[in-house]
Coordinates of N, CA and C in Angstrom, one line a residue:
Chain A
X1 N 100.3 85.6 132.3 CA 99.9 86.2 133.6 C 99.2 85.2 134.4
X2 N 99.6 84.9 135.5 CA 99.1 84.0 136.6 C 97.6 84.6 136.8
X3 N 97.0 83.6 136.7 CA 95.1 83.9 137.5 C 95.1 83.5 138.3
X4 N 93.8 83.5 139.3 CA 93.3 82.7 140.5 C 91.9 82.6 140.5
X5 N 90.9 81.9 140.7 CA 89.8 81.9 140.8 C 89.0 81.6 141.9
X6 N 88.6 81.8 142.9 CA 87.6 81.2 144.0 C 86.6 80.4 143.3
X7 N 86.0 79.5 144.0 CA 84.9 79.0 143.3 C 84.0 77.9 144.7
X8 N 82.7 78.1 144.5 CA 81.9 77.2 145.7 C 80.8 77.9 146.3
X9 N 80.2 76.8 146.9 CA 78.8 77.7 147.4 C 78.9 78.7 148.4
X10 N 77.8 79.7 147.8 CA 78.0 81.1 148.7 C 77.1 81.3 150.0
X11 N 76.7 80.2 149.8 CA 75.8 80.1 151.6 C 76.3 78.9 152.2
X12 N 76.3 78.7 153.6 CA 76.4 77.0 154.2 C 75.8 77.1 155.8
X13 N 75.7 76.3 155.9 CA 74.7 76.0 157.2 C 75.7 75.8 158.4
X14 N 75.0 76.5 159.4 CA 75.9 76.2 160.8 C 76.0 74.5 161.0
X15 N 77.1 74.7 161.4 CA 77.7 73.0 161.9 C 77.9 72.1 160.4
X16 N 78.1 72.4 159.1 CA 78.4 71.5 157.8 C 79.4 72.5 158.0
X17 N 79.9 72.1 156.6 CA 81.8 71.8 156.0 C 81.7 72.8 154.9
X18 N 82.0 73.8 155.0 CA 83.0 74.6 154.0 C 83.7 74.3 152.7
X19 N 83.5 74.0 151.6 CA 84.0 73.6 150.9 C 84.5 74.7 149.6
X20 N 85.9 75.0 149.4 CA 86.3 76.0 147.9 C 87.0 75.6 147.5
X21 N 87.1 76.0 146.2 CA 88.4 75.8 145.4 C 89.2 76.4 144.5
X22 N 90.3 76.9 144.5 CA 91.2 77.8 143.5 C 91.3 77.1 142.3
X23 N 90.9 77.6 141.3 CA 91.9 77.3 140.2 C 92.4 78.3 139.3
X24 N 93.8 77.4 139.2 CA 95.0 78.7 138.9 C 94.9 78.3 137.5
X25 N 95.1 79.7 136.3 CA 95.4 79.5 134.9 C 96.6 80.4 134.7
X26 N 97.2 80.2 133.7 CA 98.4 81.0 133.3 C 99.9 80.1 133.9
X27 N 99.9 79.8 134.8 CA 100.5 78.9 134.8 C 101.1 77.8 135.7
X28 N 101.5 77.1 136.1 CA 101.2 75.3 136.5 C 101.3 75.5 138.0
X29 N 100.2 74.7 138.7 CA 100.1 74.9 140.1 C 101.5 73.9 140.6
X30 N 102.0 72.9 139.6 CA 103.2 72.5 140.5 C 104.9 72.8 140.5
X31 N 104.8 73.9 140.0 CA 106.0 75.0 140.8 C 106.7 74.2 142.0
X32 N 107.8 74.3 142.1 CA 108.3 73.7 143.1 C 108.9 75.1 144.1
X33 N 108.5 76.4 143.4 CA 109.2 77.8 144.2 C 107.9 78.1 144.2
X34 N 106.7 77.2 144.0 CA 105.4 78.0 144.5 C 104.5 77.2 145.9
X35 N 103.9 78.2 146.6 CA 103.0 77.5 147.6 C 101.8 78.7 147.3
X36 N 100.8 78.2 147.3 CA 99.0 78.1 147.5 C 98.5 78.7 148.6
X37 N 97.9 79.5 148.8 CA 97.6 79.5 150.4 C 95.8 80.1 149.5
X38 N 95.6 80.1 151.2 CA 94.1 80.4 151.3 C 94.2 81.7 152.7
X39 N 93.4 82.8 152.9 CA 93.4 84.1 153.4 C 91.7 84.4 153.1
X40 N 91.0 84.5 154.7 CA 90.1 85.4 154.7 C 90.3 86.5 155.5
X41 N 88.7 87.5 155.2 CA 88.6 88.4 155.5 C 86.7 88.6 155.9
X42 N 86.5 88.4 157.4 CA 85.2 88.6 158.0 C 84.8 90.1 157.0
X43 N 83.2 90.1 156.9 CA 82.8 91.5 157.1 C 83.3 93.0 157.8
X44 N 83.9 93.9 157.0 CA 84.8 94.6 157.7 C 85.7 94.6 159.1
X45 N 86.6 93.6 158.3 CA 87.2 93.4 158.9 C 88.6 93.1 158.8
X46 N 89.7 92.1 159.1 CA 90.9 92.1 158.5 C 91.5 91.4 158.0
X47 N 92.6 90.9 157.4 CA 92.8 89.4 156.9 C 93.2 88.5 158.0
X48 N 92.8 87.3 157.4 CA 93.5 86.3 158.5 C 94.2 85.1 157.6
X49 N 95.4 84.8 157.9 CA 96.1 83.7 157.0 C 95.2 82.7 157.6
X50 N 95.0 81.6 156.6 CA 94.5 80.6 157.2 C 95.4 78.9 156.5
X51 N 96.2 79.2 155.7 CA 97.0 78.3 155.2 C 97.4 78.0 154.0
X52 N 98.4 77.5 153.8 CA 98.7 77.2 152.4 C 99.5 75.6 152.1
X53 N 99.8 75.4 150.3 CA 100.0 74.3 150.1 C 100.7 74.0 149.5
X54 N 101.8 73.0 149.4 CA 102.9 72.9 147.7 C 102.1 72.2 147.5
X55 N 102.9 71.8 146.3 CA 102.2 70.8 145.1 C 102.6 69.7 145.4
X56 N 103.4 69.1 146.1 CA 104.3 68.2 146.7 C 103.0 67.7 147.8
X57 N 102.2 68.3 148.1 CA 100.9 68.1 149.5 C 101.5 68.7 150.7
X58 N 102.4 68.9 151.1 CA 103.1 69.9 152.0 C 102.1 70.8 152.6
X59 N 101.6 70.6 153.8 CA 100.4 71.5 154.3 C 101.3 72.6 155.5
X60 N 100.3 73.6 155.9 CA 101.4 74.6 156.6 C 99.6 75.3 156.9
X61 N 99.5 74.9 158.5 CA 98.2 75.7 159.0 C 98.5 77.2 159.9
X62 N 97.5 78.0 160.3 CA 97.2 79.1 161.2 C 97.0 78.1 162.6
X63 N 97.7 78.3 163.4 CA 97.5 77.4 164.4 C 96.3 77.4 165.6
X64 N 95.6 78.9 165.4 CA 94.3 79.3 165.9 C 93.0 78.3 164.6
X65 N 93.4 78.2 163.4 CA 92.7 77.5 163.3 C 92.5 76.3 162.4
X66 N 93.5 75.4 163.0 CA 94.1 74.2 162.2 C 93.3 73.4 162.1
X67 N 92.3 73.1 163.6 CA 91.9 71.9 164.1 C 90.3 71.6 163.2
X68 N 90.3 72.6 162.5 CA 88.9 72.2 161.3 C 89.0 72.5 160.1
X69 N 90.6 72.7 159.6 CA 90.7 73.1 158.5 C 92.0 72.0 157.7
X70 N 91.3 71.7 155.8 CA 92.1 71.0 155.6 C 92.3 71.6 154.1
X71 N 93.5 71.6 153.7 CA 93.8 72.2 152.3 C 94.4 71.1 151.6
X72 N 93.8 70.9 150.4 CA 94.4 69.8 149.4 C 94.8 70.4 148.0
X73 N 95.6 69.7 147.2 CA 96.4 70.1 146.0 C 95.5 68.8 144.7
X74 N 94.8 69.3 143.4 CA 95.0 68.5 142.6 C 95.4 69.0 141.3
X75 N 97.0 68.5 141.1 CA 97.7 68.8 140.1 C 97.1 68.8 138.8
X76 N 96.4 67.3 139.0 CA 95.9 67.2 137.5 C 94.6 68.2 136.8
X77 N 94.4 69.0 137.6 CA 93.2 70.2 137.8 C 93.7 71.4 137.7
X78 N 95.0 71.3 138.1 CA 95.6 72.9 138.5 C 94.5 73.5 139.5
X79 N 94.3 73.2 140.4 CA 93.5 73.4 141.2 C 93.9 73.2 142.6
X80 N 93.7 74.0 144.2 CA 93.8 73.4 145.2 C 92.3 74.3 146.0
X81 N 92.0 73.3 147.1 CA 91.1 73.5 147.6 C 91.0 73.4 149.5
X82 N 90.0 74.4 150.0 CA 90.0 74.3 151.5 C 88.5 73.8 151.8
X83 N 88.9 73.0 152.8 CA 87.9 72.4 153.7 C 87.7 73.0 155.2
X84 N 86.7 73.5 155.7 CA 86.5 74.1 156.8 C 85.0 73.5 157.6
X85 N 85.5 72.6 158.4 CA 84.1 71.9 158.5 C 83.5 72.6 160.2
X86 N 82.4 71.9 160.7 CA 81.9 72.4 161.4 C 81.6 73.9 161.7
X87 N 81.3 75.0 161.0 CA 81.5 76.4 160.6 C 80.5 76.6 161.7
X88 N 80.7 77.9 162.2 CA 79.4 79.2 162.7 C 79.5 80.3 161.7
X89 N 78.9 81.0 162.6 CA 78.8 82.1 162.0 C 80.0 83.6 161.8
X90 N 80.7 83.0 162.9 CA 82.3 83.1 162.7 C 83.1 83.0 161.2
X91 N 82.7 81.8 160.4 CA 83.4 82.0 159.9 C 82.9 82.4 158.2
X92 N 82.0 83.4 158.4 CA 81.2 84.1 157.3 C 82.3 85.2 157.1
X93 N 83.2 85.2 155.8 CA 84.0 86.3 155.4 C 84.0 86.0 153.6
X94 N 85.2 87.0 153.3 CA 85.7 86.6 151.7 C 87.0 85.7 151.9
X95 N 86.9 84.7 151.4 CA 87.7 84.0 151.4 C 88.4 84.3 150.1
X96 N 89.6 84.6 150.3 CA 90.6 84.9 149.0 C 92.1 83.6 148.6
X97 N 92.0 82.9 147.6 CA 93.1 82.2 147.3 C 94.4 83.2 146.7
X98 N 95.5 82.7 147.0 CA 97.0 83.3 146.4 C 98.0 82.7 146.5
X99 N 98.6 83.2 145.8 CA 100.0 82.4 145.6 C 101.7 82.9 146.2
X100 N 102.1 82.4 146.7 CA 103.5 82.6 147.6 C 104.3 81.9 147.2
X101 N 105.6 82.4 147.0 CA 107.0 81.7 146.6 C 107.3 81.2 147.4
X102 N 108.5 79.9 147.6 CA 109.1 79.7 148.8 C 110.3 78.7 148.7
X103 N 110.8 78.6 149.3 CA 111.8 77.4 149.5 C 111.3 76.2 148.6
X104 N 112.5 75.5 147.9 CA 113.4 75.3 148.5 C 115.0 76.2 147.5
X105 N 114.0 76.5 146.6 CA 114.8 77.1 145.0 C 114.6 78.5 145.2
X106 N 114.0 78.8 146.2 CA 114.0 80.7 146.8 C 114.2 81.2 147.7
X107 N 114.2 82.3 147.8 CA 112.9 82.3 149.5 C 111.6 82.6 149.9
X108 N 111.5 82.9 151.0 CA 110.3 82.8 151.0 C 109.6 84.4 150.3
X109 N 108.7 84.0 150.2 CA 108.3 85.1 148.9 C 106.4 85.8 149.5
X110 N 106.5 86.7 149.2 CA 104.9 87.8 149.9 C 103.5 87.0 148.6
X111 N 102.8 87.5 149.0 CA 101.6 87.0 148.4 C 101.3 87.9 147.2
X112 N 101.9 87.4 146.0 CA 102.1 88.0 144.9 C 101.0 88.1 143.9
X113 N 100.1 87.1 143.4 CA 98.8 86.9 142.9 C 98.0 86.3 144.2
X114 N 96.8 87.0 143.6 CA 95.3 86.5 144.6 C 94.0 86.5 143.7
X115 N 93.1 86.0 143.8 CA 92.2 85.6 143.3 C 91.3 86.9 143.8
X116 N 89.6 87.0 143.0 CA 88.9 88.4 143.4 C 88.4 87.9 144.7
X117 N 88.3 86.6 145.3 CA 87.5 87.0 146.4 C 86.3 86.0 146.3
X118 N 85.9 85.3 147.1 CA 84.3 84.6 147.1 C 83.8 84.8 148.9
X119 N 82.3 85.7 148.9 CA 82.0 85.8 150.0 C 81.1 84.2 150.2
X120 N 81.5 83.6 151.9 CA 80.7 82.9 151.9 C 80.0 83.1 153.2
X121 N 78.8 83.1 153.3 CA 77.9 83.4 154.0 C 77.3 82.3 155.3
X122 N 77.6 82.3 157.0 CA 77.3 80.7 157.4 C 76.1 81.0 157.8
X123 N 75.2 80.6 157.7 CA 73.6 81.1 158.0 C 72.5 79.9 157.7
X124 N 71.9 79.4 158.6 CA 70.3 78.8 158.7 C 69.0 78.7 157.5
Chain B
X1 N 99.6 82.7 167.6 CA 100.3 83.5 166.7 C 99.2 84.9 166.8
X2 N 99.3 85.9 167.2 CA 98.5 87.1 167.1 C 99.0 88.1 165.9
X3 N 97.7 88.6 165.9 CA 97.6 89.7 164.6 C 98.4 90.9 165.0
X4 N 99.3 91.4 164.0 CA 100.5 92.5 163.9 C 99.5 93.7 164.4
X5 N 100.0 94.5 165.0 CA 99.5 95.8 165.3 C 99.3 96.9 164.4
X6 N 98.9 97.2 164.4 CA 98.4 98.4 163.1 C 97.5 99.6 163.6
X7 N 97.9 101.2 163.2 CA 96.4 101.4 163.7 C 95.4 101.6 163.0
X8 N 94.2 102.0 163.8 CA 93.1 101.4 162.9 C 93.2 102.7 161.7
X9 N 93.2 103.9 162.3 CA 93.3 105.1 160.8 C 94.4 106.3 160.6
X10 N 94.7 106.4 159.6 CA 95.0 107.9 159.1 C 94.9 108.8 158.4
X11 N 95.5 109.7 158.7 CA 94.7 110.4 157.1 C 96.0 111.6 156.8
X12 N 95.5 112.1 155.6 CA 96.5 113.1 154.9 C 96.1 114.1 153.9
X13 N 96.6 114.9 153.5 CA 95.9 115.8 152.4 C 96.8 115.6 151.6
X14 N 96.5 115.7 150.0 CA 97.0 115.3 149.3 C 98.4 116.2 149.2
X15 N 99.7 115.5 148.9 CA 100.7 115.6 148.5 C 101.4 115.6 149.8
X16 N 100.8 115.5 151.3 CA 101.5 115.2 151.9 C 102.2 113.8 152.3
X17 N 102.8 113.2 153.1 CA 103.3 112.2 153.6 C 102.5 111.7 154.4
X18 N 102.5 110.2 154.8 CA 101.7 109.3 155.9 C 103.0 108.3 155.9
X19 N 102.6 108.0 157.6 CA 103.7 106.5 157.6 C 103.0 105.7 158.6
X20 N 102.4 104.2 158.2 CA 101.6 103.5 158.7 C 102.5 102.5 159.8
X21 N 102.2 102.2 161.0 CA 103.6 101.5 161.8 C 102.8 99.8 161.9
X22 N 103.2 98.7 162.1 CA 103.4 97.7 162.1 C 104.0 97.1 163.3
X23 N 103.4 96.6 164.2 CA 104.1 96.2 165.4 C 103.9 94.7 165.8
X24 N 104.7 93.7 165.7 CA 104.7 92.6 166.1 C 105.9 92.4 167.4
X25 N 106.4 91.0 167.1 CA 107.7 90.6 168.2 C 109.0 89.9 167.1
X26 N 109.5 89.1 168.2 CA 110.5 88.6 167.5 C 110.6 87.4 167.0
X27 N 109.1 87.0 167.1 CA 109.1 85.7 166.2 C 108.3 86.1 164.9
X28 N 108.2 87.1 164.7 CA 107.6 87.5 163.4 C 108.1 88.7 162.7
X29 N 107.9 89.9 162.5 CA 108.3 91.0 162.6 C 109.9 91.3 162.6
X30 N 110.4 91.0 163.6 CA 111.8 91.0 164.6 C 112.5 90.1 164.0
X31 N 112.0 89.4 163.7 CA 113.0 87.7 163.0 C 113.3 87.7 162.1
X32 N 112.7 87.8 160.9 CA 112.8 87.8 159.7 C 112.4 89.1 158.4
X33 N 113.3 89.4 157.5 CA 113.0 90.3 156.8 C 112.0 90.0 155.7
X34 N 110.7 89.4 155.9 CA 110.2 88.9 155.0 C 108.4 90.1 155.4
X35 N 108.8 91.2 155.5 CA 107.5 92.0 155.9 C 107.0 92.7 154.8
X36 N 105.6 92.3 153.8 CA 104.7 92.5 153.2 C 103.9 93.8 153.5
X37 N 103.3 94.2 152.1 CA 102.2 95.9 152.3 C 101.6 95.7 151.1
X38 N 100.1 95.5 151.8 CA 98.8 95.1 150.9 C 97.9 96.6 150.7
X39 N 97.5 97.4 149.6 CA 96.9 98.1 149.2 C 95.3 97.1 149.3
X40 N 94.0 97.3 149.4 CA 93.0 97.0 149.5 C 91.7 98.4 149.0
X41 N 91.4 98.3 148.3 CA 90.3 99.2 147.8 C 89.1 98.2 148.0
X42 N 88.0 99.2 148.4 CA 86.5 98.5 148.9 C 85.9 97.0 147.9
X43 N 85.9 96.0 148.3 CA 85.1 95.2 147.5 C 86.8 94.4 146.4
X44 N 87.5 95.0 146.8 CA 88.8 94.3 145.5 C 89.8 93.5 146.3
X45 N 90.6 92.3 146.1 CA 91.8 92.0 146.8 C 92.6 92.6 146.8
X46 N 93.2 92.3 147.8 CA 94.7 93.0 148.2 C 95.5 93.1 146.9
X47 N 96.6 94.1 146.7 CA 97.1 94.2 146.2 C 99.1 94.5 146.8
X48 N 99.5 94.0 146.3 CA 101.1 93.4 146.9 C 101.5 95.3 146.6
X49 N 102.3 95.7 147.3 CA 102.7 96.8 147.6 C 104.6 97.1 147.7
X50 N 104.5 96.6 149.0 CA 106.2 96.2 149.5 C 106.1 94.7 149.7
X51 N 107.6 94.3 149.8 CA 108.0 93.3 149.8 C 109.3 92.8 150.6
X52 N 109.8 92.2 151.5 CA 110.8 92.0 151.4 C 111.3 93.0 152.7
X53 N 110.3 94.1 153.0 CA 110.5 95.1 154.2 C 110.6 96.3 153.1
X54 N 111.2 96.3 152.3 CA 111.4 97.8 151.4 C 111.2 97.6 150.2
X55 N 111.1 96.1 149.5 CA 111.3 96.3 148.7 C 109.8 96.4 147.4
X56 N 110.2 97.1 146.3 CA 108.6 97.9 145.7 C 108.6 96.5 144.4
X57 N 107.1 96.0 144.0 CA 107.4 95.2 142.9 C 107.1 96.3 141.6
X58 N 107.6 95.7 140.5 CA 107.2 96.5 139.1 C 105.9 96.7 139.2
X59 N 106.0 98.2 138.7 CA 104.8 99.1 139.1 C 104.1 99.6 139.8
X60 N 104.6 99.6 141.0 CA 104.5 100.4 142.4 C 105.2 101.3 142.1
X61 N 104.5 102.9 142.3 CA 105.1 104.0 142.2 C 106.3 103.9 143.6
X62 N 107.5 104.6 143.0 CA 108.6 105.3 144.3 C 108.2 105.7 145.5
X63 N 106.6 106.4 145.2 CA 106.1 107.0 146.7 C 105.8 106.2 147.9
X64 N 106.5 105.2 147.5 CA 105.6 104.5 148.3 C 107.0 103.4 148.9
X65 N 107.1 103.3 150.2 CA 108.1 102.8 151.0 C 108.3 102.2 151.9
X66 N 109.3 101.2 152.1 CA 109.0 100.6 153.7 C 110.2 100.4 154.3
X67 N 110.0 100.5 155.6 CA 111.1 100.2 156.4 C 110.9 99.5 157.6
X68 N 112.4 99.2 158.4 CA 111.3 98.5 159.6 C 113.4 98.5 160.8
X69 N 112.5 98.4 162.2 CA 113.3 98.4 163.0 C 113.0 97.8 164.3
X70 N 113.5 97.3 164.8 CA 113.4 95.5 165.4 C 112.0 95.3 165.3
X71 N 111.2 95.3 166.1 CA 110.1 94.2 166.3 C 108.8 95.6 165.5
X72 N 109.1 96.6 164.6 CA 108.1 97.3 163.4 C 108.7 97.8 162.4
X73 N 107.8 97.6 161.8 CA 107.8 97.9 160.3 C 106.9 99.0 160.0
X74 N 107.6 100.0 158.9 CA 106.4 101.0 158.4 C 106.7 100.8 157.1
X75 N 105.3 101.6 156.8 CA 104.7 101.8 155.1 C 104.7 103.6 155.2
X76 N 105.6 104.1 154.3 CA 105.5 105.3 154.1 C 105.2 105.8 152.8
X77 N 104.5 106.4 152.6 CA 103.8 106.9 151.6 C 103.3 108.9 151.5
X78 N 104.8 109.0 150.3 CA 104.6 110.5 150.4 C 104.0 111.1 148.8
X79 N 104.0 112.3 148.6 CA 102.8 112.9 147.7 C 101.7 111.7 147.3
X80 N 100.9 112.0 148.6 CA 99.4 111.8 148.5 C 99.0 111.9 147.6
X81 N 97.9 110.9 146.9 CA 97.0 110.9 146.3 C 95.7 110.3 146.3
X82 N 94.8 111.2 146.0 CA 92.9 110.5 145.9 C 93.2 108.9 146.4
X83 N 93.5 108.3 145.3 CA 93.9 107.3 144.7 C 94.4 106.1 145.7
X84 N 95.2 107.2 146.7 CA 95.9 106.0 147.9 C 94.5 105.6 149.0
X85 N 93.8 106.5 149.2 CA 92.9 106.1 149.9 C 92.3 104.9 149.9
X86 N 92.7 104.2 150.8 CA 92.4 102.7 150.7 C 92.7 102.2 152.2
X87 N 92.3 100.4 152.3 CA 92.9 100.0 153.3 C 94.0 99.3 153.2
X88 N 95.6 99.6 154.4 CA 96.4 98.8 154.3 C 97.1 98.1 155.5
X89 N 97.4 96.7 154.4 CA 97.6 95.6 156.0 C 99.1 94.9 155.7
X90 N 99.5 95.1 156.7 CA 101.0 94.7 156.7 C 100.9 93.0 156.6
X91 N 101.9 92.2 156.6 CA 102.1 90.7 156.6 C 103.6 90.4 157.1
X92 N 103.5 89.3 158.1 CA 105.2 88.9 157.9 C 104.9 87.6 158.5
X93 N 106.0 86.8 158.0 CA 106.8 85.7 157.8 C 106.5 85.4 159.8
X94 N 106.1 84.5 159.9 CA 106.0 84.5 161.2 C 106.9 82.7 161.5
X95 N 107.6 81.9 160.7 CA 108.4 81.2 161.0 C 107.7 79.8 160.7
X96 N 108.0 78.7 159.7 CA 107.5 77.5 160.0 C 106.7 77.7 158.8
X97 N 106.8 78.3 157.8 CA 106.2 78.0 156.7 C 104.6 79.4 157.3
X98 N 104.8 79.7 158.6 CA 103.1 80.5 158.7 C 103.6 82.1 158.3
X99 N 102.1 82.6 158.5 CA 102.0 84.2 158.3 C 101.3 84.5 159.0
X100 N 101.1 86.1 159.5 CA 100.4 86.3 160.2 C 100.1 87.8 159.4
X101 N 98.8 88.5 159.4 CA 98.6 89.8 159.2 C 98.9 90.8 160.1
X102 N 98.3 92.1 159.8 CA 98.2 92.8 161.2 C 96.4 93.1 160.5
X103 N 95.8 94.5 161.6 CA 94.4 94.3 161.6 C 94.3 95.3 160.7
X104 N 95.0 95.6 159.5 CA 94.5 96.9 159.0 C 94.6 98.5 159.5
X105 N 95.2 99.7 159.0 CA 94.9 100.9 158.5 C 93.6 101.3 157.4
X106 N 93.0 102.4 158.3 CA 92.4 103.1 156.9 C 93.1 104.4 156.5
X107 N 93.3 104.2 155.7 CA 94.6 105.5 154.7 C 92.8 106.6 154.3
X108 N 93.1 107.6 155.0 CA 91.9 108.7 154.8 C 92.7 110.2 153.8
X109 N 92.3 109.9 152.2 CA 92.9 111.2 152.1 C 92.2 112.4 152.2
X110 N 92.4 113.8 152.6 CA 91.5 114.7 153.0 C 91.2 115.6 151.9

């Protein structure tokens, strides 16, 4: 059975970098019918895709908010991780990792596994 | 890319029917048959529901359904239960490897 894990600090300061990271167990982040994404969710509020990743490094952003966001893959980890730098307070939600099928051995495929969730808090 | 339309609540008494609507265009929604239905309970992740616009994964009860016609999609969900009360948020394929949500239902059972 596929896991997901969130993992990273639960507070961060206005204007620094966002840093999490998924790691997946059960089984291998480099799937070539799998992609990674990353999805939060503000304080009652609603999801927002924010990107995902093959294992190939193949990146695929939310185009509202590409320009401070960077998602990397390390295989040798089974792990992939998001970078969100310059934060406000905007972008204080649960950040949830999951997993999507996709091309080129499929199609595209819904958000099938997800991780429980890591709130991260941007605050002074 | 904007968030799918959804409304914000509904509600139902148990064993009746609810049908949640999903409104995008045709670069998302309209385009592609790839429209997702996330189950959400307070404090838990999403949980995959429909798939595919209708289609249910193993272990998703029958009551639970989807359909969709050009630029929306619905989640219908008949004999209510406690249980369904939750929040739910549509997803589709919005073209180019992206996705987009919509902003959530609150499913109110009475």
């Amino acid at each position: 059975q596929l896991q997901l894990q969130e993992s990273g600090p639960g507070l961060v300061k206005p204007s620094e970098t966002l840093s999490l990271t998924c790691s997946v167990s059960g089984g291998s982040i480099s799937s070539s019918s799998d992609y990674w994404g990353w999805i939060r969710q503000p304080p009652g509020k609603g999801l927002e895709w924010i990107g995902s990743i093959h294992y190939s490094g193949s990146t695929y952003y939310n185009p509202s908010l590409k320009s401070r966001v960077t998602i990397s893959v390390d295989t040798s980890k089974n792990q992939f991780s998001l970078k969100r730098s310059s934060v406000t307070a905007a972008d204080t939600a649960v950040y949830f990792c999951a997993r999507h099928r996709g091309p080129p051995h499929t199609a595209m495929g819904p958000f099938d596994y997800w991780g429980q969730g890591t709130l991260v808090t941007v605050s002074s | 890319q904007s968030a799918l339309t959804q409304p914000r609540s509904v509600s139902g008494s148990p064993g009746q029917s609810v049908t949640i609507s999903c409104t995008g265009t045709s670069s998302d929604v309209g385009g592609y048959n790839f429209v997702s239905w996330y189950q959400q309970h307070p404090g838990k992740a999403p949980k995959l529901m429909i798939y595919d616009v209708s289609e249910r994964p193993s272990g998703v009860p029958d009551r639970f359904s989807g359909s969709k016609s050009a630029n929306t999609a619905s989640l219908t969900i008949s004999g209510l239960q406690t249980d369904d009360e939750a929040d739910y948020y549509c997803c589709s394929y919005a073209g180019s490897y992206t996705w987009v949500f919509g902003g959530g239902t609150k499913l109110t059972v009475l």
